[in-house]
Tab-separated table of C-alpha atoms and ligand atoms in Angstrom:
chain	number	residue	atom	x	y	z
A	138	MET	CA	-25.297	-24.938	-33.353
A	139	ALA	CA	-25.873	-25.951	-29.224
A	140	PHE	CA	-27.839	-28.794	-27.955
A	141	HIS	CA	-30.093	-29.898	-25.699
A	142	SER	CA	-32.449	-32.062	-25.187
A	143	LYS	CA	-35.478	-32.704	-23.044
A	144	TYR	CA	-38.219	-35.942	-22.669
A	145	VAL	CA	-41.314	-35.420	-25.421
A	146	CYS	CA	-44.854	-37.418	-24.646
A	147	GLN	CA	-45.191	-39.120	-27.546
A	148	GLN	CA	-49.332	-39.133	-27.329
A	149	CYS	CA	-49.788	-36.220	-26.486
A	150	GLY	CA	-46.779	-33.657	-26.918
A	151	TYR	CA	-46.062	-32.594	-23.860
A	152	GLU	CA	-42.803	-31.216	-23.115
A	153	SER	CA	-40.679	-32.458	-19.644
A	154	THR	CA	-37.428	-31.826	-18.552
A	155	GLY	CA	-36.808	-35.182	-16.853
A	156	TRP	CA	-37.934	-38.411	-17.664
A	157	LEU	CA	-41.155	-39.336	-15.811
A	158	GLY	CA	-43.072	-43.394	-16.009
A	159	ARG	CA	-45.958	-41.104	-17.056
A	160	CYS	CA	-47.299	-38.198	-18.462
A	161	PRO	CA	-48.360	-35.530	-16.874
A	162	ASN	CA	-50.011	-34.445	-19.130
A	163	CYS	CA	-51.737	-37.279	-20.617
A	164	GLY	CA	-51.803	-40.093	-18.075
A	165	GLU	CA	-49.970	-42.335	-20.233
A	166	TRP	CA	-47.283	-44.089	-19.340
A	167	ASN	CA	-43.645	-44.671	-20.660
A	168	THR	CA	-45.053	-41.999	-23.283
A	169	LEU	CA	-41.666	-39.428	-23.245
A	170	VAL	CA	-39.389	-39.766	-25.434
A	171	GLU	CA	-36.075	-37.960	-24.922
A	172	THR	CA	-35.489	-35.718	-28.143
A	173	VAL	CA	-32.728	-33.508	-29.014
A	174	VAL	CA	-33.551	-29.598	-29.514
A	175	SER	CA	-30.923	-27.392	-30.703
A	176	ILE	CA	-30.291	-24.157	-29.483
A	177	GLY	CA	-30.756	-20.165	-31.441
A	178	LYS	CA	-32.781	-22.475	-34.469
A	179	LYS	CA	-35.514	-20.114	-35.082
A	180	LYS	CA	-39.289	-20.922	-35.175
A	181	GLU	CA	-40.622	-20.322	-38.477
A	182	THR	CA	-44.847	-18.556	-37.363
A	183	LYS	CA	-47.351	-19.031	-40.570
A	184	GLY	CA	-46.526	-15.285	-42.351
A	185	GLY	CA	-43.849	-15.009	-39.983
A	186	ASN	CA	-39.873	-13.817	-42.338
A	187	ARG	CA	-38.980	-16.204	-44.149
A	188	THR	CA	-35.531	-16.308	-44.963
A	189	ALA	CA	-35.995	-20.351	-46.139
A	190	ALA	CA	-36.387	-20.661	-49.824
A	191	VAL	CA	-40.215	-21.539	-50.255
A	192	SER	CA	-40.794	-24.973	-51.886
A	193	LYS	CA	-44.034	-24.766	-54.900
A	194	PRO	CA	-45.895	-27.441	-56.439
A	195	ILE	CA	-44.722	-29.641	-59.182
A	196	LYS	CA	-47.208	-30.667	-62.177
A	197	LEU	CA	-46.608	-34.140	-61.986
A	198	SER	CA	-47.131	-34.504	-65.342
A	199	GLU	CA	-44.193	-32.465	-66.096
A	200	ILE	CA	-41.913	-34.606	-63.886
A	201	LYS	CA	-39.768	-36.518	-66.188
A	202	SER	CA	-39.599	-40.123	-65.005
A	203	ALA	CA	-36.369	-41.865	-64.359
A	204	SER	CA	-35.202	-45.469	-63.916
A	205	ILE	CA	-34.219	-46.396	-60.728
A	206	ARG	CA	-30.121	-46.609	-61.368
A	207	ARG	CA	-29.854	-50.602	-58.986
A	208	VAL	CA	-26.454	-51.600	-57.948
A	209	SER	CA	-26.799	-55.459	-57.469
A	210	THR	CA	-25.685	-57.170	-53.901
A	211	LYS	CA	-24.415	-60.205	-55.881
A	212	ILE	CA	-25.947	-62.056	-53.451
A	213	SER	CA	-28.822	-63.686	-55.494
A	214	GLU	CA	-31.155	-63.489	-52.145
A	215	LEU	CA	-31.010	-60.640	-50.768
A	216	ASP	CA	-31.286	-58.805	-54.505
A	217	ARG	CA	-34.394	-60.154	-55.404
A	218	VAL	CA	-35.689	-59.423	-51.750
A	219	LEU	CA	-34.310	-55.776	-52.185
A	220	GLY	CA	-36.153	-55.691	-55.980
A	221	GLY	CA	-33.401	-55.746	-58.245
A	222	GLY	CA	-30.624	-54.709	-56.038
A	223	LEU	CA	-29.612	-51.399	-53.952
A	224	VAL	CA	-30.858	-47.923	-54.915
A	225	PRO	CA	-28.176	-45.410	-54.553
A	226	GLY	CA	-28.412	-44.073	-50.831
A	227	GLN	CA	-30.881	-46.458	-49.293
A	228	ALA	CA	-30.845	-46.951	-46.125
A	229	VAL	CA	-32.523	-50.804	-44.411
A	230	LEU	CA	-32.880	-51.883	-41.445
A	231	ILE	CA	-32.273	-56.018	-40.711
A	232	ALA	CA	-33.340	-57.188	-38.280
A	233	GLY	CA	-33.860	-60.268	-36.168
A	234	GLU	CA	-33.208	-62.221	-32.803
A	235	PRO	CA	-29.643	-62.751	-31.490
A	236	GLY	CA	-27.738	-65.073	-33.259
A	237	ILE	CA	-30.112	-65.490	-36.887
A	238	GLY	CA	-27.316	-64.468	-39.204
A	239	LYS	CA	-27.592	-61.181	-39.313
A	240	SER	CA	-23.911	-60.217	-38.564
A	241	THR	CA	-23.166	-63.438	-40.797
A	242	LEU	CA	-24.848	-62.033	-44.172
A	243	LEU	CA	-24.242	-57.823	-43.676
A	244	THR	CA	-19.919	-59.578	-43.304
A	245	GLN	CA	-20.376	-61.595	-47.067
A	246	LEU	CA	-22.658	-57.872	-48.179
A	247	ALA	CA	-19.418	-56.208	-47.079
A	248	ALA	CA	-17.081	-58.106	-48.667
A	249	GLN	CA	-18.951	-57.827	-51.714
A	250	LEU	CA	-19.797	-54.434	-51.653
A	251	SER	CA	-16.214	-53.453	-51.137
A	252	ILE	CA	-14.960	-54.391	-54.399
A	253	GLN	CA	-15.829	-50.492	-55.491
A	254	SER	CA	-14.157	-48.939	-53.240
A	255	SER	CA	-14.202	-49.690	-49.085
A	256	VAL	CA	-17.016	-50.847	-46.858
A	257	LEU	CA	-16.642	-48.896	-43.134
A	258	TYR	CA	-18.152	-51.395	-40.793
A	259	VAL	CA	-18.838	-50.431	-37.476
A	260	CYS	CA	-19.072	-52.998	-34.984
A	261	GLY	CA	-20.190	-51.548	-31.637
A	262	GLU	CA	-20.889	-54.900	-30.261
A	263	GLU	CA	-18.280	-56.960	-31.332
A	264	SER	CA	-14.256	-56.188	-31.725
A	265	ALA	CA	-12.316	-55.273	-34.796
A	266	ASN	CA	-10.962	-59.165	-34.185
A	267	GLN	CA	-14.173	-61.241	-33.596
A	268	VAL	CA	-15.390	-59.922	-37.160
A	269	LYS	CA	-11.839	-60.563	-37.890
A	270	VAL	CA	-12.502	-64.167	-36.897
A	271	ARG	CA	-15.604	-64.097	-38.722
A	272	ALA	CA	-14.089	-63.196	-41.988
A	273	ASP	CA	-11.818	-66.015	-41.898
A	274	ARG	CA	-14.731	-68.542	-40.954
A	275	LEU	CA	-16.642	-66.787	-44.671
A	276	GLY	CA	-13.246	-66.917	-46.308
A	277	LEU	CA	-12.739	-63.910	-47.135
A	278	LYS	CA	-9.137	-63.031	-48.372
A	279	GLY	CA	-8.212	-59.364	-49.191
A	280	VAL	CA	-11.872	-57.839	-49.063
A	281	ASN	CA	-12.010	-53.626	-48.636
A	282	ILE	CA	-13.322	-53.370	-45.164
A	283	ASP	CA	-12.973	-50.581	-42.198
A	284	LEU	CA	-13.832	-51.562	-39.602
A	285	LEU	CA	-14.809	-49.170	-36.162
A	286	GLU	CA	-15.309	-50.014	-33.159
A	287	GLU	CA	-17.144	-46.672	-32.016
A	288	THR	CA	-20.116	-46.916	-30.476
A	289	ASP	CA	-20.687	-42.557	-30.518
A	290	VAL	CA	-22.885	-41.909	-33.709
A	291	ASP	CA	-21.150	-38.756	-33.671
A	292	ASN	CA	-17.416	-40.156	-33.797
A	293	VAL	CA	-18.898	-42.271	-36.847
A	294	ILE	CA	-20.085	-39.281	-39.062
A	295	SER	CA	-17.646	-37.431	-38.208
A	296	GLN	CA	-14.719	-40.170	-39.994
A	297	LEU	CA	-17.046	-40.727	-42.572
A	298	ASP	CA	-16.760	-36.389	-43.419
A	299	ASP	CA	-13.544	-36.585	-45.799
A	300	SER	CA	-13.541	-40.450	-46.996
A	301	THR	CA	-15.061	-42.554	-49.499
A	302	VAL	CA	-17.076	-45.771	-49.173
A	303	SER	CA	-18.948	-47.858	-51.225
A	304	ALA	CA	-21.437	-47.947	-48.171
A	305	ILE	CA	-22.213	-48.115	-44.434
A	306	ILE	CA	-22.296	-50.700	-41.851
A	307	VAL	CA	-23.638	-50.498	-39.049
A	308	ASP	CA	-24.033	-53.083	-36.090
A	309	SER	CA	-26.455	-52.415	-34.126
A	310	ILE	CA	-28.077	-49.774	-33.803
A	311	GLN	CA	-29.300	-49.618	-30.170
A	312	THR	CA	-25.299	-50.101	-29.448
A	313	MET	CA	-25.023	-46.189	-30.844
A	314	THR	CA	-25.075	-43.460	-28.357
A	315	THR	CA	-24.788	-39.178	-28.941
A	316	GLY	CA	-23.542	-37.219	-26.345
A	317	ASP	CA	-26.291	-35.042	-27.417
A	318	LEU	CA	-28.807	-37.088	-25.212
A	319	SER	CA	-28.125	-38.490	-21.996
A	320	GLY	CA	-30.779	-41.396	-21.916
A	321	MET	CA	-28.866	-44.360	-22.456
A	322	ALA	CA	-27.436	-46.949	-25.456
A	323	GLY	CA	-30.780	-48.724	-26.990
A	324	SER	CA	-33.316	-46.043	-25.222
A	325	VAL	CA	-35.653	-45.624	-28.336
A	326	GLY	CA	-35.058	-41.360	-28.697
A	327	GLN	CA	-31.284	-42.520	-28.883
A	328	VAL	CA	-31.698	-45.188	-31.565
A	329	ARG	CA	-34.036	-42.498	-33.158
A	330	GLU	CA	-31.413	-39.560	-32.601
A	331	CYS	CA	-27.855	-41.859	-34.048
A	332	ALA	CA	-30.592	-43.962	-37.152
A	333	ASN	CA	-31.473	-40.545	-38.036
A	334	ARG	CA	-28.007	-39.020	-38.128
A	335	LEU	CA	-26.882	-41.876	-40.272
A	336	LEU	CA	-28.980	-41.364	-42.042
A	337	HIS	CA	-28.791	-37.830	-42.866
A	338	ILE	CA	-24.843	-38.474	-44.004
A	339	ALA	CA	-25.421	-41.405	-46.020
A	340	LYS	CA	-28.226	-39.391	-47.643
A	341	ALA	CA	-25.671	-37.221	-48.200
A	342	LYS	CA	-22.987	-39.378	-49.486
A	343	ASN	CA	-25.897	-41.331	-51.457
A	344	VAL	CA	-23.944	-44.379	-50.095
A	345	PRO	CA	-26.122	-47.752	-49.045
A	346	LEU	CA	-27.183	-47.322	-45.540
A	347	PHE	CA	-27.433	-50.954	-42.890
A	348	LEU	CA	-28.589	-51.327	-39.714
A	349	VAL	CA	-28.766	-53.785	-37.134
A	350	GLY	CA	-31.455	-54.067	-34.700
A	351	HIS	CA	-32.382	-56.211	-31.935
A	352	VAL	CA	-35.573	-58.032	-32.197
A	353	THR	CA	-36.935	-57.972	-28.358
A	354	LYS	CA	-38.970	-61.035	-27.355
A	355	GLU	CA	-42.369	-59.926	-28.151
A	356	GLY	CA	-40.947	-59.796	-31.810
A	357	THR	CA	-40.477	-56.046	-31.932
A	358	VAL	CA	-37.866	-54.073	-32.910
A	359	ALA	CA	-36.177	-52.465	-30.223
A	360	GLY	CA	-37.290	-48.711	-29.878
A	361	PRO	CA	-40.909	-49.013	-30.893
A	362	ALA	CA	-40.409	-49.630	-34.445
A	363	VAL	CA	-39.639	-46.184	-34.409
A	364	LEU	CA	-37.099	-47.564	-36.889
A	365	ALA	CA	-39.279	-49.184	-39.328
A	366	HIS	CA	-40.422	-45.311	-40.223
A	367	ILE	CA	-37.422	-43.533	-40.494
A	368	VAL	CA	-35.279	-46.465	-42.630
A	369	ASP	CA	-36.412	-46.859	-47.064
A	370	THR	CA	-36.144	-50.684	-46.313
A	371	VAL	CA	-36.838	-53.139	-43.704
A	372	LEU	CA	-35.921	-56.717	-43.669
A	373	TRP	CA	-36.735	-59.299	-41.190
A	374	PHE	CA	-34.366	-62.576	-40.356
A	375	GLU	CA	-35.759	-64.988	-39.273
A	376	GLY	CA	-36.228	-68.966	-39.410
A	377	ASP	CA	-35.640	-71.773	-36.738
A	378	LYS	CA	-32.364	-71.543	-34.953
A	379	THR	CA	-32.001	-75.373	-34.726
A	380	LEU	CA	-32.134	-75.656	-38.059
A	381	THR	CA	-29.759	-73.573	-40.980
A	382	THR	CA	-32.666	-72.781	-43.644
A	383	ARG	CA	-33.455	-68.997	-42.596
A	384	ILE	CA	-35.106	-66.379	-44.210
A	385	LEU	CA	-35.078	-62.998	-45.303
A	386	ARG	CA	-38.286	-61.332	-45.852
A	387	ALA	CA	-39.850	-57.751	-46.408
A	388	VAL	CA	-41.988	-56.517	-44.556
A	389	LYS	CA	-41.231	-52.658	-45.812
A	390	ASN	CA	-39.515	-50.919	-49.033
A	391	ARG	CA	-39.535	-47.849	-50.698
A	392	PHE	CA	-38.173	-49.531	-54.033
A	393	GLY	CA	-39.231	-52.767	-54.261
A	394	PRO	CA	-42.508	-55.845	-53.398
A	395	THR	CA	-42.583	-56.491	-49.836
A	396	ASP	CA	-43.831	-60.275	-50.645
A	397	GLU	CA	-40.840	-61.154	-51.765
A	398	VAL	CA	-38.911	-63.873	-49.447
A	399	GLY	CA	-34.784	-64.944	-49.476
A	400	VAL	CA	-33.642	-67.769	-48.856
A	401	PHE	CA	-30.504	-69.554	-46.853
A	402	GLU	CA	-28.819	-71.858	-45.065
A	403	MET	CA	-26.515	-71.420	-42.257
A	404	VAL	CA	-23.443	-73.931	-43.833
A	405	ASP	CA	-20.225	-73.600	-41.381
A	406	ARG	CA	-18.636	-70.775	-44.425
A	407	GLY	CA	-21.733	-67.941	-44.110
A	408	LEU	CA	-25.228	-67.542	-45.458
A	409	GLN	CA	-25.429	-69.735	-49.095
A	410	PRO	CA	-28.954	-68.188	-51.004
A	411	VAL	CA	-30.630	-71.379	-51.487
A	412	GLU	CA	-31.105	-72.025	-55.479
A	413	ASP	CA	-34.174	-74.887	-55.541
A	414	ILE	CA	-36.306	-72.335	-52.926
A	415	GLU	CA	-39.675	-74.786	-54.357
A	416	LYS	CA	-38.696	-77.597	-51.699
A	417	ALA	CA	-36.371	-76.176	-49.005
A	418	PHE	CA	-39.428	-77.045	-46.740
A	419	ILE	CA	-40.348	-79.601	-47.472
A	420	GLU	CA	-38.647	-83.487	-45.966
A	421	LYS	CA	-36.782	-85.083	-48.880
A	422	ASN	CA	-37.004	-88.928	-48.631
A	423	GLN	CA	-39.267	-89.154	-45.822
A	424	LYS	CA	-41.645	-92.601	-45.522
A	425	SER	CA	-45.051	-91.513	-45.567
A	426	VAL	CA	-46.450	-91.222	-41.938
A	427	SER	CA	-49.934	-90.399	-40.814
A	428	GLY	CA	-50.255	-86.400	-40.138
A	429	SER	CA	-48.688	-84.871	-42.670
A	430	ILE	CA	-49.198	-83.447	-45.703
A	431	VAL	CA	-47.727	-80.987	-48.133
A	432	THR	CA	-49.254	-78.278	-49.829
A	433	SER	CA	-48.657	-74.710	-51.582
A	434	VAL	CA	-47.155	-71.491	-50.208
A	435	MET	CA	-46.940	-67.713	-53.011
A	436	GLN	CA	-43.904	-65.745	-51.264
A	437	GLY	CA	-44.178	-63.489	-53.825
A	438	THR	CA	-44.034	-64.146	-57.608
A	439	ARG	CA	-43.096	-67.442	-56.497
A	440	PRO	CA	-45.204	-71.429	-54.802
A	441	ILE	CA	-42.988	-72.223	-52.258
A	442	LEU	CA	-43.824	-76.212	-50.834
A	443	MET	CA	-44.311	-76.440	-47.334
A	444	GLU	CA	-44.885	-79.816	-45.619
A	445	ILE	CA	-48.084	-79.393	-42.584
A	446	GLN	CA	-47.630	-81.544	-40.069
A	447	ALA	CA	-49.704	-82.606	-37.351
A	448	LEU	CA	-50.404	-85.021	-34.025
A	449	VAL	CA	-53.305	-85.398	-32.309
A	450	VAL	CA	-53.091	-87.285	-29.428
A	451	PRO	CA	-55.902	-88.424	-26.044
A	452	THR	CA	-56.158	-85.621	-23.417
A	453	LYS	CA	-55.927	-86.221	-20.068
A	454	LEU	CA	-57.100	-82.153	-19.256
A	455	ALA	CA	-60.415	-81.074	-19.162
A	456	ILE	CA	-59.570	-77.697	-21.551
A	457	PRO	CA	-57.203	-79.994	-24.432
A	458	ARG	CA	-54.251	-78.409	-25.687
A	459	ARG	CA	-53.814	-76.638	-29.151
A	460	VAL	CA	-50.396	-76.397	-30.089
A	461	ALA	CA	-50.097	-74.067	-33.662
A	462	GLN	CA	-46.148	-73.552	-35.037
A	463	GLY	CA	-45.877	-70.921	-37.842
A	464	ILE	CA	-49.581	-71.027	-38.865
A	465	ASP	CA	-51.649	-68.323	-36.974
A	466	SER	CA	-53.189	-70.517	-34.307
A	467	ARG	CA	-57.028	-69.194	-33.853
A	468	ARG	CA	-57.536	-69.885	-37.582
A	469	LEU	CA	-56.072	-73.252	-35.670
A	470	GLU	CA	-59.600	-72.853	-33.549
A	471	LEU	CA	-61.281	-72.679	-36.364
A	472	LEU	CA	-60.366	-75.291	-38.417
A	473	LEU	CA	-60.765	-77.555	-35.406
A	474	ALA	CA	-64.305	-76.177	-34.917
A	475	VAL	CA	-65.172	-76.486	-38.245
A	476	LEU	CA	-63.264	-80.208	-38.368
A	477	THR	CA	-65.682	-81.328	-35.319
A	478	ARG	CA	-69.162	-80.222	-37.034
A	479	ARG	CA	-69.387	-80.660	-40.630
A	480	SER	CA	-66.733	-83.598	-41.025
A	481	GLY	CA	-67.733	-86.310	-37.545
A	482	ILE	CA	-64.283	-86.008	-35.794
A	483	PRO	CA	-64.929	-85.784	-31.989
A	484	LEU	CA	-61.500	-83.185	-31.325
A	485	TYR	CA	-62.679	-82.110	-27.972
A	486	ASP	CA	-60.803	-84.637	-25.799
A	487	SER	CA	-57.631	-84.514	-28.204
A	488	ASP	CA	-55.446	-82.321	-28.106
A	489	VAL	CA	-53.293	-81.534	-31.403
A	490	PHE	CA	-50.127	-80.278	-32.458
A	491	VAL	CA	-50.155	-78.270	-35.983
A	492	ASN	CA	-46.300	-77.832	-37.024
A	493	VAL	CA	-44.998	-76.072	-40.786
A	494	ALA	CA	-41.578	-77.859	-40.809
A	495	GLY	CA	-39.213	-75.694	-41.750
A	496	GLY	CA	-39.553	-72.602	-39.014
A	497	PHE	CA	-42.488	-70.789	-42.290
A	498	LYS	CA	-44.949	-68.803	-41.004
A	499	ILE	CA	-47.716	-69.368	-43.034
A	500	THR	CA	-50.666	-66.478	-43.128
A	501	GLU	CA	-52.115	-67.488	-46.084
A	502	PRO	CA	-55.783	-69.435	-45.863
A	503	ALA	CA	-55.199	-71.372	-48.757
A	504	THR	CA	-53.430	-73.769	-46.272
A	505	ASP	CA	-56.740	-74.171	-44.672
A	506	LEU	CA	-57.314	-77.239	-46.363
A	507	ALA	CA	-54.031	-78.943	-46.128
A	508	ILE	CA	-53.847	-78.237	-42.365
A	509	CYS	CA	-57.733	-80.030	-41.316
A	510	LEU	CA	-56.298	-83.053	-44.240
A	511	ALA	CA	-53.119	-83.106	-42.325
A	512	ILE	CA	-55.525	-83.284	-38.735
A	513	ALA	CA	-57.781	-85.921	-40.410
A	514	SER	CA	-55.295	-88.238	-41.159
A	515	ALA	CA	-53.708	-87.998	-37.870
A	516	TYR	CA	-56.297	-88.991	-36.077
A	517	TYR	CA	-57.006	-91.470	-38.086
A	518	ASP	CA	-54.282	-92.420	-37.834
A	519	LYS	CA	-53.862	-92.857	-41.866
A	520	PRO	CA	-50.655	-92.142	-44.200
A	521	ILE	CA	-51.950	-89.668	-46.870
A	522	PRO	CA	-49.562	-90.706	-50.019
A	523	GLY	CA	-46.329	-88.734	-51.074
A	524	SER	CA	-47.181	-87.597	-54.187
A	525	THR	CA	-50.701	-85.594	-53.191
A	526	ILE	CA	-50.570	-81.706	-52.664
A	527	ALA	CA	-53.211	-79.677	-50.979
A	528	VAL	CA	-54.409	-76.134	-51.380
A	529	GLY	CA	-57.577	-74.870	-50.640
A	530	GLU	CA	-59.304	-72.435	-48.035
A	531	VAL	CA	-61.749	-73.264	-45.645
A	532	GLY	CA	-65.235	-71.527	-44.992
A	533	LEU	CA	-67.549	-72.229	-41.410
A	534	LEU	CA	-69.632	-74.283	-43.573
A	535	GLY	CA	-67.065	-76.537	-44.108
A	536	GLU	CA	-67.333	-75.279	-48.480
A	537	ILE	CA	-63.433	-75.674	-50.306
A	538	ARG	CA	-62.755	-72.583	-51.686
A	539	GLU	CA	-60.441	-72.080	-54.759
A	540	VAL	CA	-57.783	-69.588	-53.796
A	541	VAL	CA	-55.942	-67.135	-55.436
A	542	ALA	CA	-53.094	-68.081	-58.039
A	543	GLU	CA	-54.090	-71.683	-58.062
A	544	GLU	CA	-53.546	-73.020	-61.479
A	545	LYS	CA	-49.653	-71.747	-61.074
A	546	ARG	CA	-49.287	-73.681	-57.418
A	547	MET	CA	-50.346	-77.127	-58.944
A	548	ARG	CA	-48.636	-76.968	-62.123
A	549	GLU	CA	-45.397	-75.795	-59.812
A	550	ALA	CA	-45.699	-78.658	-57.704
A	551	SER	CA	-46.719	-81.165	-61.020
A	552	ARG	CA	-43.527	-79.604	-61.993
A	553	LEU	CA	-41.479	-80.832	-58.787
A	554	GLY	CA	-43.769	-84.114	-58.475
A	555	PHE	CA	-46.507	-83.471	-57.087
A	556	LYS	CA	-48.918	-85.820	-59.173
A	557	SER	CA	-52.183	-86.021	-57.213
A	558	PRO	CA	-53.806	-82.940	-56.610
A	559	ILE	CA	-56.516	-81.891	-54.074
A	560	SER	CA	-59.025	-78.744	-54.086
A	561	SER	CA	-61.970	-77.347	-54.602
A	562	LYS	CA	-62.198	-78.645	-57.959
A	563	ASP	CA	-62.117	-82.000	-56.825
A	564	TYR	CA	-64.180	-82.256	-53.323
A	565	LYS	CA	-66.904	-79.155	-52.797
A	566	TYR	CA	-67.020	-80.411	-48.849
A	567	ILE	CA	-64.408	-80.818	-46.643
A	568	ASN	CA	-66.274	-84.254	-45.198
A	569	GLN	CA	-66.539	-85.109	-48.942
A	570	ALA	CA	-62.745	-85.107	-49.216
A	571	ILE	CA	-62.289	-86.862	-45.600
A	572	LYS	CA	-64.566	-89.555	-46.125
A	573	HIS	CA	-62.732	-90.657	-49.754
A	574	LEU	CA	-58.968	-90.493	-48.432
A	575	PHE	CA	-59.397	-92.076	-44.562
A	576	ARG	CA	-62.332	-93.977	-44.011
B	668	LIG	P1	-24.742	-63.707	-36.844
B	668	LIG	O1	-24.047	-62.984	-37.986
B	668	LIG	O2	-23.502	-64.029	-35.592
B	668	LIG	O3	-26.099	-63.269	-36.160
B	668	LIG	P2	-26.857	-62.138	-34.736
B	668	LIG	O4	-25.585	-61.497	-35.422
B	668	LIG	O5	-27.700	-62.314	-36.268
B	668	LIG	O6	-26.021	-61.983	-33.775
B	668	LIG	O7	-24.954	-65.736	-36.393
B	668	LIG	C1	-24.502	-66.630	-35.651
B	668	LIG	C2	-24.758	-68.034	-35.982
B	668	LIG	O8	-23.849	-68.096	-37.602
B	668	LIG	C3	-24.048	-68.553	-35.064
B	668	LIG	O9	-24.188	-69.228	-33.906
B	668	LIG	C4	-22.936	-69.210	-35.619
B	668	LIG	C5	-23.189	-69.655	-36.495
B	668	LIG	N1	-22.338	-69.114	-38.239
B	668	LIG	C6	-22.599	-70.466	-39.164
B	668	LIG	O10	-23.216	-70.984	-38.931
B	668	LIG	N2	-22.050	-70.408	-40.175
B	668	LIG	C7	-20.910	-69.080	-40.005
B	668	LIG	O11	-19.998	-69.781	-41.010
B	668	LIG	C8	-20.647	-68.019	-39.248
B	668	LIG	C9	-20.060	-66.937	-39.435
B	668	LIG	C10	-21.834	-68.127	-38.349
B	669	LIG	MG1	-24.712	-59.532	-34.735
C-alpha cells in the first residue's frame, strides 16, 4: 500500500497539504499535525458494502476471567511500579529529563530480560560503542542484547520481522522517523506515527516495548502528550540530578496501580533499588536545627518519611519572596496566610523558603501541618525534637484535620523511631500546636 501525508488540524479536522502556522479553518495556532494517509484503502460508509468481518457484542458474563500472566523484570522497584511485572505486549513509555538515568535503567532491564532470548536495543541517540561503555560500567558481561544504530522506524520493523526477541527497547522515540512523513524527527506527527508502528509490531509479536521519551522544559513529554494516549503505561523518572535518589512513578497504567513509586539510588554501577524506602528521604545523623520536621507521605500502599525544611528571613523587598520546592506554591501561600491570620506570626515582612529534602514532589494536603510547623520553627528559631513526626491537613480556620491512613503512617513512623507524634489527636488548632511547641 502506498502512503502519502497531509496535515490535519487537531482542533477542527481541517486537512491541508502543507504546514501552516495557523489553521485556516478554526484559526488556532500550531494545531496542524502531519499524518500518514494510505492510498487505495477503501473508506467504509454507513450501510455500504462491508467486506471486513463485523464485530458482534459479547455478554460480559460469558467472558471467562483470565489472570494476567506477568513476567518479572528482576528489578524489584520496577516490578512494583509496573504492578507486579510486565504483561506480554505491554507498551511502556519512560519519560524524564536528560541525564536522569533512563538509558541506564533500560540497559539494566535489557540485561535481565535477555536471559530468555535476545533483546533488541535501538540506539537512536547514542552509538553502539557508547552503550557498550555503559554496559561495561554496569558490569554486564555475556548478555544477549542486539544493538541497532538506526533512526528509521521502518528499518527497525523490518529487522524485527523474522527474529525472536524478548523485548524491544527504543532510545529514544524522538529520534525515530518514517520516510512516509516529511516532518522532522521529534515532531508530533513523526513521534505519533513511529510509536504507532512500533506498538503494532510489539503487539503482533506479543513482546514488551519500551520507549524513551524526553521531557521538554515545561515538563511534558515532547509531542504534546500524544504518546501517553497510545501506550499502556507511562512511567516518569524524576529526582534532583545533583542528588543520587531517583523516583520512578507510574502516571498511567492499564495493568496496575498508578500511585506506586519505585525508588532507586544512582551509584557508580548503575541504579540500585532502595530497599528501606521508608527512610530514604530523611537526612541521616542530623542534628536538631530549627526549620526542619519529619512528616509521612503515602505512596501507593507505603508510607514514606519525608523531611520538610523551611527558612524565614527578613525581606528587603516590597513583595516578600515565597519559594516552594517539592510542594505547590499556591498551597504554601495559603498556609502562610493561615499562619499569619490564625497564629499571629507576622510573615508579611519575611521571605519564606520551603523545601522537601531529596527532590521529592508532594501533592498530599496531609503534609500541611508539617509545613506550618517547619515555618514556625524557622521563624522562632527553635528546633523541633528529632523524634517528632507531624501529620495533618490544615484548614482555612486554622483547624487541624485527620488524614487518610493516619494510623498506618503513625505506626510505621513509630517503628522507625519517631516516637513523638503531632496530629489532630493532640491539637485541634494550629495556634495551639505552635503555642505549645515554640512560645
Ligand atoms: P543516562 O542513563 O545516560 O540518562 P538519560 O538516558 O536519562 O539521559 O544516565 C545519566 C547519568 O547517570 C550520567 O550523568 C552518569 C550517571 N551514571 C552513574 O552515575 N552511574 C552509572 O553506572 C551510569 C551508567 C550512569
Ligand atoms: Mg539516554
